[in-house]
Short mmCIF file of C-alpha atoms in Angstrom, two decimals:
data_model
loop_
_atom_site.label_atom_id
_atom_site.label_comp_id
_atom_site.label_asym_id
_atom_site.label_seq_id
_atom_site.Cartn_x
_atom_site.Cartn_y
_atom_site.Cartn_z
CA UNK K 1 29.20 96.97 64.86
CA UNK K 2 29.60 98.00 68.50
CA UNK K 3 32.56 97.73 70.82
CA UNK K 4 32.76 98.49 74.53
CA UNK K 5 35.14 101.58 75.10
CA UNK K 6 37.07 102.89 77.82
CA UNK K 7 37.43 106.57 77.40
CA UNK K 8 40.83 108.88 78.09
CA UNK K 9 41.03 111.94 80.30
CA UNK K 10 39.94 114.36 77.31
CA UNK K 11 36.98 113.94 75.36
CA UNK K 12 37.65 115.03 71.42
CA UNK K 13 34.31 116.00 71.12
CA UNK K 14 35.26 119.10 72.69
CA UNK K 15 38.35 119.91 70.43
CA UNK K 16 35.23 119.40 67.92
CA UNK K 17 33.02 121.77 70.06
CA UNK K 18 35.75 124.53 69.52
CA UNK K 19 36.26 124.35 65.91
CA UNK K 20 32.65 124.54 65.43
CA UNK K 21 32.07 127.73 68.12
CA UNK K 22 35.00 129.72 65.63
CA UNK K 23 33.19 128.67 62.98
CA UNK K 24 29.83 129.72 63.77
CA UNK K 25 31.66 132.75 65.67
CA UNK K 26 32.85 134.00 62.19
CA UNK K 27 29.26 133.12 60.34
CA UNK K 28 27.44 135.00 63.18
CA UNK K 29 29.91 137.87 62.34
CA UNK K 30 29.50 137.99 58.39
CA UNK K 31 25.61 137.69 59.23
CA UNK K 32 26.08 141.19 61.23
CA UNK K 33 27.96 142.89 58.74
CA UNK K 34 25.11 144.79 56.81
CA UNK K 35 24.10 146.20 59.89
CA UNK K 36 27.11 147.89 60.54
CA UNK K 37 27.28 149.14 56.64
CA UNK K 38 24.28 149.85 55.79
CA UNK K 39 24.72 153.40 56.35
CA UNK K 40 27.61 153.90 54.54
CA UNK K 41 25.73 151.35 51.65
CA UNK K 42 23.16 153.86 51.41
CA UNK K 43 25.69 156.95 51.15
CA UNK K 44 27.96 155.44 48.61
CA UNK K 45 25.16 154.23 46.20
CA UNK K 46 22.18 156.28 47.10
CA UNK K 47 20.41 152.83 47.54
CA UNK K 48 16.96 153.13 50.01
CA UNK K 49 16.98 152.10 53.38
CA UNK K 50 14.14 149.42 52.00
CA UNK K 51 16.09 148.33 49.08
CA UNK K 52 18.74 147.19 51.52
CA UNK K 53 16.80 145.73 53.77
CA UNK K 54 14.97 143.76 51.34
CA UNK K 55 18.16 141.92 50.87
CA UNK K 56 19.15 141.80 54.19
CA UNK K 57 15.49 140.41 54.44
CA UNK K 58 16.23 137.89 51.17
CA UNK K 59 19.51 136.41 53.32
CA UNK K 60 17.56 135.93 56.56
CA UNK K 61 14.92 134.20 54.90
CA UNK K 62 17.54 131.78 52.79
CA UNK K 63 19.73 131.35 56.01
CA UNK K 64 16.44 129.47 57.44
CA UNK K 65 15.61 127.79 54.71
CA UNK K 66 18.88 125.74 53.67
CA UNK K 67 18.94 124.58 57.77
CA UNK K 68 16.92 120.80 57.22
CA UNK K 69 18.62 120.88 53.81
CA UNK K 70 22.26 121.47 55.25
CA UNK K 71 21.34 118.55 57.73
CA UNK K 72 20.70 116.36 55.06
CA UNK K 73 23.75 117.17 53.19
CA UNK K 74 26.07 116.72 56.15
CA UNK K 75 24.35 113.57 56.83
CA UNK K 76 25.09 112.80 53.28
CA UNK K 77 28.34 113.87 52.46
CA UNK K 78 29.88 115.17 56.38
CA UNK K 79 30.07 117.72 58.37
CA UNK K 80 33.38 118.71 57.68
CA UNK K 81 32.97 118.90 54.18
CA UNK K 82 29.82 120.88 53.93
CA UNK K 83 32.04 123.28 56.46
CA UNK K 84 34.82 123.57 54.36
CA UNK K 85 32.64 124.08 50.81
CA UNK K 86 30.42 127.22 52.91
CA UNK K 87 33.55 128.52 54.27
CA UNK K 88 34.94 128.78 50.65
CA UNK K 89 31.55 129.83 49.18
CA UNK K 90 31.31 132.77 51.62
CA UNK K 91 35.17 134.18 51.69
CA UNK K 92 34.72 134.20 47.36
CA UNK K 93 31.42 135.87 47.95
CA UNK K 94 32.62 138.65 50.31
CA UNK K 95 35.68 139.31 47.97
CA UNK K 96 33.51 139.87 44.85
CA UNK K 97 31.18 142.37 47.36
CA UNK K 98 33.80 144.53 47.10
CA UNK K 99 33.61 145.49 43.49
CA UNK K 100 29.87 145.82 43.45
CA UNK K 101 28.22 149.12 42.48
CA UNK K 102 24.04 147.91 41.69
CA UNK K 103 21.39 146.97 44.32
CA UNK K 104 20.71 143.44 42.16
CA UNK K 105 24.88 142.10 43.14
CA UNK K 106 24.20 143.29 46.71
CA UNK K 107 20.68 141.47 46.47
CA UNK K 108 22.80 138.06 44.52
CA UNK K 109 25.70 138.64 46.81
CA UNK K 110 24.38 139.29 49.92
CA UNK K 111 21.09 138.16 49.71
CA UNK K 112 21.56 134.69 47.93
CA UNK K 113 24.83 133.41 48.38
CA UNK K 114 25.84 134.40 51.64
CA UNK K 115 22.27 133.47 52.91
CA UNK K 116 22.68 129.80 51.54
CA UNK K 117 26.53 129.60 53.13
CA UNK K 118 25.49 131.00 56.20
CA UNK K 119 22.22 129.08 56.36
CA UNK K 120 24.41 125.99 56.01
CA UNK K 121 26.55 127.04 58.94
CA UNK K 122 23.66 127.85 61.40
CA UNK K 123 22.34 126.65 64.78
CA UNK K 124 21.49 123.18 62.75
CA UNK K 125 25.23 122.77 62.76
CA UNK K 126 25.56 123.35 66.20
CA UNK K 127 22.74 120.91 66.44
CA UNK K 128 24.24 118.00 64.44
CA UNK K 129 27.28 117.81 66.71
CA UNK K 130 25.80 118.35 69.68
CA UNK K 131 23.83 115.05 68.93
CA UNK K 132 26.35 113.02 66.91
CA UNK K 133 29.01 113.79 70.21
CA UNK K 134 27.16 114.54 73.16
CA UNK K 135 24.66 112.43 75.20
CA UNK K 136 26.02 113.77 78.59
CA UNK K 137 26.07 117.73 78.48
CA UNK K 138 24.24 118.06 75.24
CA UNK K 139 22.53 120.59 76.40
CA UNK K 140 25.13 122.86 77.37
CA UNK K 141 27.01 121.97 74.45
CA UNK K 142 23.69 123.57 72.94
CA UNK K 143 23.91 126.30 74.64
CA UNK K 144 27.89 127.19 73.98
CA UNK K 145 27.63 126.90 70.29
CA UNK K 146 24.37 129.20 70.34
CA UNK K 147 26.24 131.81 72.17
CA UNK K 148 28.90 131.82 69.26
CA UNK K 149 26.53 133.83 67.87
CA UNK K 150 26.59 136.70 70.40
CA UNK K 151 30.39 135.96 70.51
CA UNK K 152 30.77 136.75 67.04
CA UNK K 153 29.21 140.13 67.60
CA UNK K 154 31.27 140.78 70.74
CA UNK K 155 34.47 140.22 68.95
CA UNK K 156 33.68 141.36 65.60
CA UNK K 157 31.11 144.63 65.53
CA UNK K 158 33.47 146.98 67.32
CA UNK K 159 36.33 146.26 65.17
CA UNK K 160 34.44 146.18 61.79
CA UNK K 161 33.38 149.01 62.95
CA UNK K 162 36.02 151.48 63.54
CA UNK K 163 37.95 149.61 60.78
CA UNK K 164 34.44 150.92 58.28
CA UNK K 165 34.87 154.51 59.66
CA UNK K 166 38.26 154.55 59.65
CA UNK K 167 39.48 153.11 56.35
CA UNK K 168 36.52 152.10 54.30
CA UNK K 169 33.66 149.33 54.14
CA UNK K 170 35.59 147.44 52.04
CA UNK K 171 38.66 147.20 54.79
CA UNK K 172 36.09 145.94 56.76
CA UNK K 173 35.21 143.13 53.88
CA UNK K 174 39.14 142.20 53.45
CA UNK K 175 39.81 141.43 57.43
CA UNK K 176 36.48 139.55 57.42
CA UNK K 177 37.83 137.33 54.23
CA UNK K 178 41.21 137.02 55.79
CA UNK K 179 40.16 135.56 59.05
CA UNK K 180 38.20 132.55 56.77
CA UNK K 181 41.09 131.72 54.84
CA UNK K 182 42.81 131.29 58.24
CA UNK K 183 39.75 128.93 59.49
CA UNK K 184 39.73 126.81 56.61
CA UNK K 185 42.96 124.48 57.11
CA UNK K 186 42.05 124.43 60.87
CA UNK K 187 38.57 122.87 60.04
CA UNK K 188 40.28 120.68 57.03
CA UNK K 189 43.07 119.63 59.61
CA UNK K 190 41.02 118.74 63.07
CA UNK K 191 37.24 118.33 62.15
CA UNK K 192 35.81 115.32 62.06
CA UNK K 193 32.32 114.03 61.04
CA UNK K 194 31.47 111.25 63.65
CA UNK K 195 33.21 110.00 66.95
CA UNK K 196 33.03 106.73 65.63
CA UNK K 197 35.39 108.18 62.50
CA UNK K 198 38.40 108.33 65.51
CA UNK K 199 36.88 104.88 67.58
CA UNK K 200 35.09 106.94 70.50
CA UNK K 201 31.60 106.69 71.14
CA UNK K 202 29.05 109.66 72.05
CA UNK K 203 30.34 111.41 75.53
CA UNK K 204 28.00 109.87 78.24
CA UNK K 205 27.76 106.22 76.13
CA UNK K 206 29.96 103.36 75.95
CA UNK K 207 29.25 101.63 72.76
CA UNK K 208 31.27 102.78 69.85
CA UNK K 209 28.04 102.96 67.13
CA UNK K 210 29.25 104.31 63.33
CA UNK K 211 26.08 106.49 62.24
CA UNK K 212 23.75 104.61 59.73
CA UNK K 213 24.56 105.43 56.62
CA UNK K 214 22.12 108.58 54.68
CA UNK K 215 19.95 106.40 51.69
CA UNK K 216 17.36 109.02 51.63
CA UNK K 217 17.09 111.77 48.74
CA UNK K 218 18.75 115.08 49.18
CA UNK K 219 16.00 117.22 48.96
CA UNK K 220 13.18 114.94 49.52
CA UNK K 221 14.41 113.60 53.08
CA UNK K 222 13.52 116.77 54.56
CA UNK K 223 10.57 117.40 53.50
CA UNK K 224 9.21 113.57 54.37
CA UNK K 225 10.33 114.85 57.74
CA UNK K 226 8.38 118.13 57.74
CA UNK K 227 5.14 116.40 56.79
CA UNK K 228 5.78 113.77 59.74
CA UNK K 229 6.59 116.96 62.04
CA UNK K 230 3.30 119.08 60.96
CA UNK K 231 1.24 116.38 62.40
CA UNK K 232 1.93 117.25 65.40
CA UNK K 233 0.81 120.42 67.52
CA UNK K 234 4.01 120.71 68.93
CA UNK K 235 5.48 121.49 65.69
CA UNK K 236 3.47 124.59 64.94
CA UNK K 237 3.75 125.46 69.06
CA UNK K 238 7.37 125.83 68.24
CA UNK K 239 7.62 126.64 65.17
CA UNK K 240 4.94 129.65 65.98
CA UNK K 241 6.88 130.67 69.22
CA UNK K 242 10.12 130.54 66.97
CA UNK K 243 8.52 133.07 64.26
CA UNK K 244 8.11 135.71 66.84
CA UNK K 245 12.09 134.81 68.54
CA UNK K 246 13.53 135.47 64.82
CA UNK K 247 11.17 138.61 64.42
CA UNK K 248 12.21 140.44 67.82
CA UNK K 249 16.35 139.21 66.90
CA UNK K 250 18.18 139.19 64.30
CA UNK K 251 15.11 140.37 61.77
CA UNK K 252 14.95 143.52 63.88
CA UNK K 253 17.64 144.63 66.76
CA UNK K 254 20.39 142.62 64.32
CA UNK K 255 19.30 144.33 61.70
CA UNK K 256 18.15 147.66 62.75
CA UNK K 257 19.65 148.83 65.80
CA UNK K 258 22.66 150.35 64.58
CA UNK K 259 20.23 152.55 61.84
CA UNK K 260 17.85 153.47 64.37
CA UNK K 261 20.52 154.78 67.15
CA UNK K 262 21.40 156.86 63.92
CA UNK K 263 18.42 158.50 63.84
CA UNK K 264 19.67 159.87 67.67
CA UNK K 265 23.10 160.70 65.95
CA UNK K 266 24.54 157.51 67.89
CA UNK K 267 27.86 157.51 66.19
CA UNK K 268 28.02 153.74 64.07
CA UNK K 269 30.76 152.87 66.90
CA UNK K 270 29.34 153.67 69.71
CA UNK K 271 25.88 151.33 68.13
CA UNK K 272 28.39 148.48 67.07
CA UNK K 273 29.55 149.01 70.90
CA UNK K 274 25.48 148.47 71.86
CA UNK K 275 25.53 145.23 69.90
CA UNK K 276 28.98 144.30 71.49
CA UNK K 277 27.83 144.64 74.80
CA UNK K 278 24.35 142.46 74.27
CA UNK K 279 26.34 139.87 72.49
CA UNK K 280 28.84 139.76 75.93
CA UNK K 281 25.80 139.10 78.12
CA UNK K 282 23.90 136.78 75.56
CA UNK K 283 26.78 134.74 75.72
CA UNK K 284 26.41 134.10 79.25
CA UNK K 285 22.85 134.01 79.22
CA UNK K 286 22.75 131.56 76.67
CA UNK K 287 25.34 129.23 77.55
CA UNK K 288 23.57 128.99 80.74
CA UNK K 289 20.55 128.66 79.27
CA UNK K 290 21.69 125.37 77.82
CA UNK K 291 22.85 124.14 80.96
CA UNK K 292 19.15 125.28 82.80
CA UNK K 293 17.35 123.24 79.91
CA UNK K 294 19.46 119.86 81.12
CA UNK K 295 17.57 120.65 84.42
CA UNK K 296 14.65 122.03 84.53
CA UNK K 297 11.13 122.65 82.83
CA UNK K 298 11.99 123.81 78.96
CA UNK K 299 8.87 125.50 78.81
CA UNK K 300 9.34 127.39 81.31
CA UNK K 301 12.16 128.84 80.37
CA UNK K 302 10.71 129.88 77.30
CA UNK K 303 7.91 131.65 79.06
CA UNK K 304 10.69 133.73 81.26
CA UNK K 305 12.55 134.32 78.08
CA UNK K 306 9.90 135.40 75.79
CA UNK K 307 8.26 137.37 78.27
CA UNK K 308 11.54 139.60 79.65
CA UNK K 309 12.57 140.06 75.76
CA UNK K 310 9.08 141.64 75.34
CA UNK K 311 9.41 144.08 78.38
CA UNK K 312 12.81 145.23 76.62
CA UNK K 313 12.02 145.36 73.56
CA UNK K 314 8.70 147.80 74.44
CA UNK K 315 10.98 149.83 76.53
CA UNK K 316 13.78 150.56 73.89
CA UNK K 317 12.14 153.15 72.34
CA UNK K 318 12.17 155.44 75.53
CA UNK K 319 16.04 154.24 76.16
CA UNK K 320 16.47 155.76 72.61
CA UNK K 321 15.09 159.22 73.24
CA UNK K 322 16.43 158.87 76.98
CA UNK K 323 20.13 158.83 76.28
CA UNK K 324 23.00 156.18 75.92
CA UNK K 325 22.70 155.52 79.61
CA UNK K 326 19.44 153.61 79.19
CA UNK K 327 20.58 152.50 76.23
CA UNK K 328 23.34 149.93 78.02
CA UNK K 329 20.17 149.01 79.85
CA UNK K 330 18.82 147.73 77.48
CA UNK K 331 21.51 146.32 76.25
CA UNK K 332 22.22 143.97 79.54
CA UNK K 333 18.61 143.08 79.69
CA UNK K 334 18.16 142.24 76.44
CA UNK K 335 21.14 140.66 75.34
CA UNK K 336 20.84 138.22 78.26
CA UNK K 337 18.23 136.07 76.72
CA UNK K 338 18.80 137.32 72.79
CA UNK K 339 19.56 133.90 71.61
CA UNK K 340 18.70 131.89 75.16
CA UNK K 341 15.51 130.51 73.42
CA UNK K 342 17.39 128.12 71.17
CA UNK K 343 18.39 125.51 73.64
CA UNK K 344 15.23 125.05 75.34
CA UNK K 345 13.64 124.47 72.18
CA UNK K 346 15.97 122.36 71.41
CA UNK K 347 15.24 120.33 74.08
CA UNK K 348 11.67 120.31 73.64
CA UNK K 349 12.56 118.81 69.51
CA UNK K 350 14.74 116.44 70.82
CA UNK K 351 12.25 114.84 73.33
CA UNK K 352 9.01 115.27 71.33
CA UNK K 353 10.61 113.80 67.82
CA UNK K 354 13.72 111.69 69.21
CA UNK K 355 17.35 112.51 68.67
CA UNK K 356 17.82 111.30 64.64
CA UNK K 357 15.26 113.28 63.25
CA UNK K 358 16.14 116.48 66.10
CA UNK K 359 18.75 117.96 63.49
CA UNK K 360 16.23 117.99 60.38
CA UNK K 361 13.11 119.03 62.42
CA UNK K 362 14.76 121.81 64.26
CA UNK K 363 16.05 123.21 60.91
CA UNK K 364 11.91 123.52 59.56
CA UNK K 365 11.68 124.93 63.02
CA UNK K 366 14.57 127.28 61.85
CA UNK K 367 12.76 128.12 58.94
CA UNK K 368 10.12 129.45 60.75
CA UNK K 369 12.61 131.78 62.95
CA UNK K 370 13.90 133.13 59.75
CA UNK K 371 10.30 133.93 58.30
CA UNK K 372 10.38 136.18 61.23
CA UNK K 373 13.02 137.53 61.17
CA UNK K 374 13.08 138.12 57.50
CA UNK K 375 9.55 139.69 57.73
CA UNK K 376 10.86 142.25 60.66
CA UNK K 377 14.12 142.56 58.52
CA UNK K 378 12.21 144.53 55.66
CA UNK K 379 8.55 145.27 57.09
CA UNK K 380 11.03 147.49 60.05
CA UNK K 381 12.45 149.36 57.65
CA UNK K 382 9.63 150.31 55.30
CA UNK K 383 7.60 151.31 58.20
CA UNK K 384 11.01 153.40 59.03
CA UNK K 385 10.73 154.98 55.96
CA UNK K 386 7.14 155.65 56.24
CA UNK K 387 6.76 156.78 59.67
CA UNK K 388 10.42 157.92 59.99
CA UNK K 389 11.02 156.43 63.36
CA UNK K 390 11.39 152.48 64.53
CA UNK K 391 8.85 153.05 67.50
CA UNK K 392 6.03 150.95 65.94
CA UNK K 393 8.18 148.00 64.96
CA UNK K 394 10.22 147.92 68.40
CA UNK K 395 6.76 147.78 70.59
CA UNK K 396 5.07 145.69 68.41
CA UNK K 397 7.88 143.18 68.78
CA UNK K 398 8.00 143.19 72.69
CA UNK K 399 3.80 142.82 72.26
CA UNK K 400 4.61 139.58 69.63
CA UNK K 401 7.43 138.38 72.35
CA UNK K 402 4.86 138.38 75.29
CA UNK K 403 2.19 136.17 73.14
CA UNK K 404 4.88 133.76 72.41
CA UNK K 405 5.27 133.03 75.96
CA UNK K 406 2.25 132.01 76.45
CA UNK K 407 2.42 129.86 73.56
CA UNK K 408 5.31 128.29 75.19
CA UNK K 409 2.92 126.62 78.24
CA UNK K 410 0.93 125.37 75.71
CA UNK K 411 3.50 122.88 74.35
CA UNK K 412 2.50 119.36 76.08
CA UNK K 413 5.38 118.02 77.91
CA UNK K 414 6.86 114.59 77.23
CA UNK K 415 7.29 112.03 79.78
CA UNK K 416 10.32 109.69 79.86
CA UNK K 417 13.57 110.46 80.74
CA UNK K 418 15.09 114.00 81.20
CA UNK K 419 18.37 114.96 80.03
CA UNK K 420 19.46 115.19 83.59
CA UNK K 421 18.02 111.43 84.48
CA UNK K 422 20.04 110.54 81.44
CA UNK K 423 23.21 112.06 82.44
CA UNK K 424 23.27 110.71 86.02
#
């Protein structure tokens, strides 16, 4: 049933907006722990530099693959739910880390678990409400809850940091665990599933519509969707372009950065400080980047992105010999479009397979992303081990980053209405 409504000064889909940015603020945070440890992993346990990335490599892969899944369970059961059962799932998970002392309860820990909870608290999240609350400023909205990613890091590297160096890994572990237990009555108190659940309709509609209800299977839903979506050529464009995004990210700078400005005798601090200071301009960059993508050409944008990560990501490896200085260079450069390339694409899902199958479609997409990043995520660090330097992995992600953008242009754009048009 639909009723006409007249909407209030403040929207609640933004109250939703915020619970969701802290929540994928703290995920983004847990997901950038091992970076920050691994070092001092290695030191207490004598474990291998590829026998911790293999895990690291495990949870990126897993964090991928549960995104069309999580979008059918929240379909299925709510958002707010599936929040509250990963934000349980991943503060028991940490707390058991701390008594581990064999590679297999890092890999089960680590590696399984916290790749499933995190996986389920992803950019498809982000996704979901963006669509179920936002017609008007979707986009942006996008864009915002991407860059709680980079906020995570900006908040949370430094002081995990120092608090790792200073007092112990597993100090680090017990602030992480304390700051969940303090998000999990906010979400339980203020989320909510659908703006019809409160009598509000999308912002930028006036019909109140409640969402169909989810009669679909669990676990075959998703993949009736991916066999639709691999029909198309746009699919694989993205998906392709995607692979390379999650290989030159989080597979490889999240993952490796910290290690490799330890092979320069970076202190871990300053390093956590490197990540810190890309995650402060990725959250600009990427915020606006949502709001470009309700304006202009998302293919474009993808082309710029793609193409400028590339050019940094070739040039690290002369910042690293060259000295901190060039270091924060990269940093700015980089970090501005780190994450930028998720609302553009995005975009691009929403037009080419309409806005109830975006969530599920973007989450195969995500699966691709995390194929990429999971194969940089280990294939960095045995070539580290072999070659004893991260020089071939850095420049062959900046070559991978400038193919993708010309994979972008190749992605046939749809007419109808933009998101601008749809906003005015």
């Amino acid at each position: 049933m639909r009723h006409t409504y007249l909407a209030p000064r403040w929207y609640y889909g933004w109250n939703v907006v915020s619970i969701v940015f802290l929540v994928l603020l703290v995920s983004a945070a847990i997901s950038s722990i091992p970076s920050v440890l691994m070092l001092q992993f290695e030191q207490e346990f004598g474990w291998s530099r590829s026998a911790v990335s293999g895990a690291m490599s495990i949870r990126i892969f897993l964090y991928g693959f549960m995104g069309p899944f999580a979008a059918a369970l929240m379909a299925r059961f709510g958002i707010r739910r599936i929040m509250l059962l990963t934000l349980s799932l991943l503060a028991a998970s940490l707390t058991l880390s701390t008594w581990m002392t064999q590679i297999w309860q890092f890999i089960m820990l680590w590696g399984i678990v916290m790749g499933l909870a995190t996986g389920a608290l992803a950019n498809v999240l982000g996704v979901t409400v963006a669509g179920r609350w936002f017609v008007k400023h979707r986009g942006l909205v996008v864009g915002i809850l991407t860059a709680s990613a980079a906020t995570g890091q900006l908040l949370f590297l430094p002081l995990l940091a120092k608090i790792s160096v200073g007092l112990g890994w597993r100090f680090s572990i017990y602030t992480t665990v304390a700051v969940l237990l303090v998000l999990i009555p906010v979400v339980a108190i203020w989320m909510r599933n659908h703006p019809s659940d409160i009598g509000v309709p999308a912002l930028g509609e006036t019909d109140v519509s409640p969402p169909s209800p989810f009669t679909g299977n669990l676990f075959l839903a998703p993949l009736l969707v991916l066999k639709e979506a691999t029909k198309s050529g746009t699919f694989w464009l993205l998906a392709g372009t995607f692979f390379f995004c999650g290989f030159s990210t989080n597979g490889l700078i999240g993952t490796h950065l910290i290690p490799a400005c330890g092979d320069f005798n970076i202190p871990v601090v300053m390093a956590a400080g490197l990540l810190a200071l890309m995650g402060m301009f990725d959250m600009v960059g990427t915020t606006l980047s949502g709001w470009l993508s309700d304006r202009f050409d998302s293919r474009w944008l993808l082309f710029w992105y793609y193409g400028l990560r590339g050019l940094s990501l070739i040039f690290l490896p002369y910042a690293l010999n060259g000295g901190y200085t060039l270091l924060l260079v990269f940093a700015v450069f980089y970090g501005l479009d780190w994450i930028a390339t998720v609302p553009p694409t995005v975009k691009l899902t929403a037009d080419h397979f309409g806005r109830e199958k975006s969530g599920m479609v973007f989450g195969w997409i995500l699966v691709s992303h995390q194929l990429g990043a999971s194969a940089a995520a280990y294939g960095a660090g045995v070539l580290r081990q072999w070659l004893g330097s991260y020089t071939v992995p850095f420049v062959t992600a900046g070559l991978l980053c400038l193919f993708a953008s010309l994979l972008a242009m190749r992605v046939v754009k749809q007419r109808g209405k933009s998101a601008a048009a749809i906003e005015a």
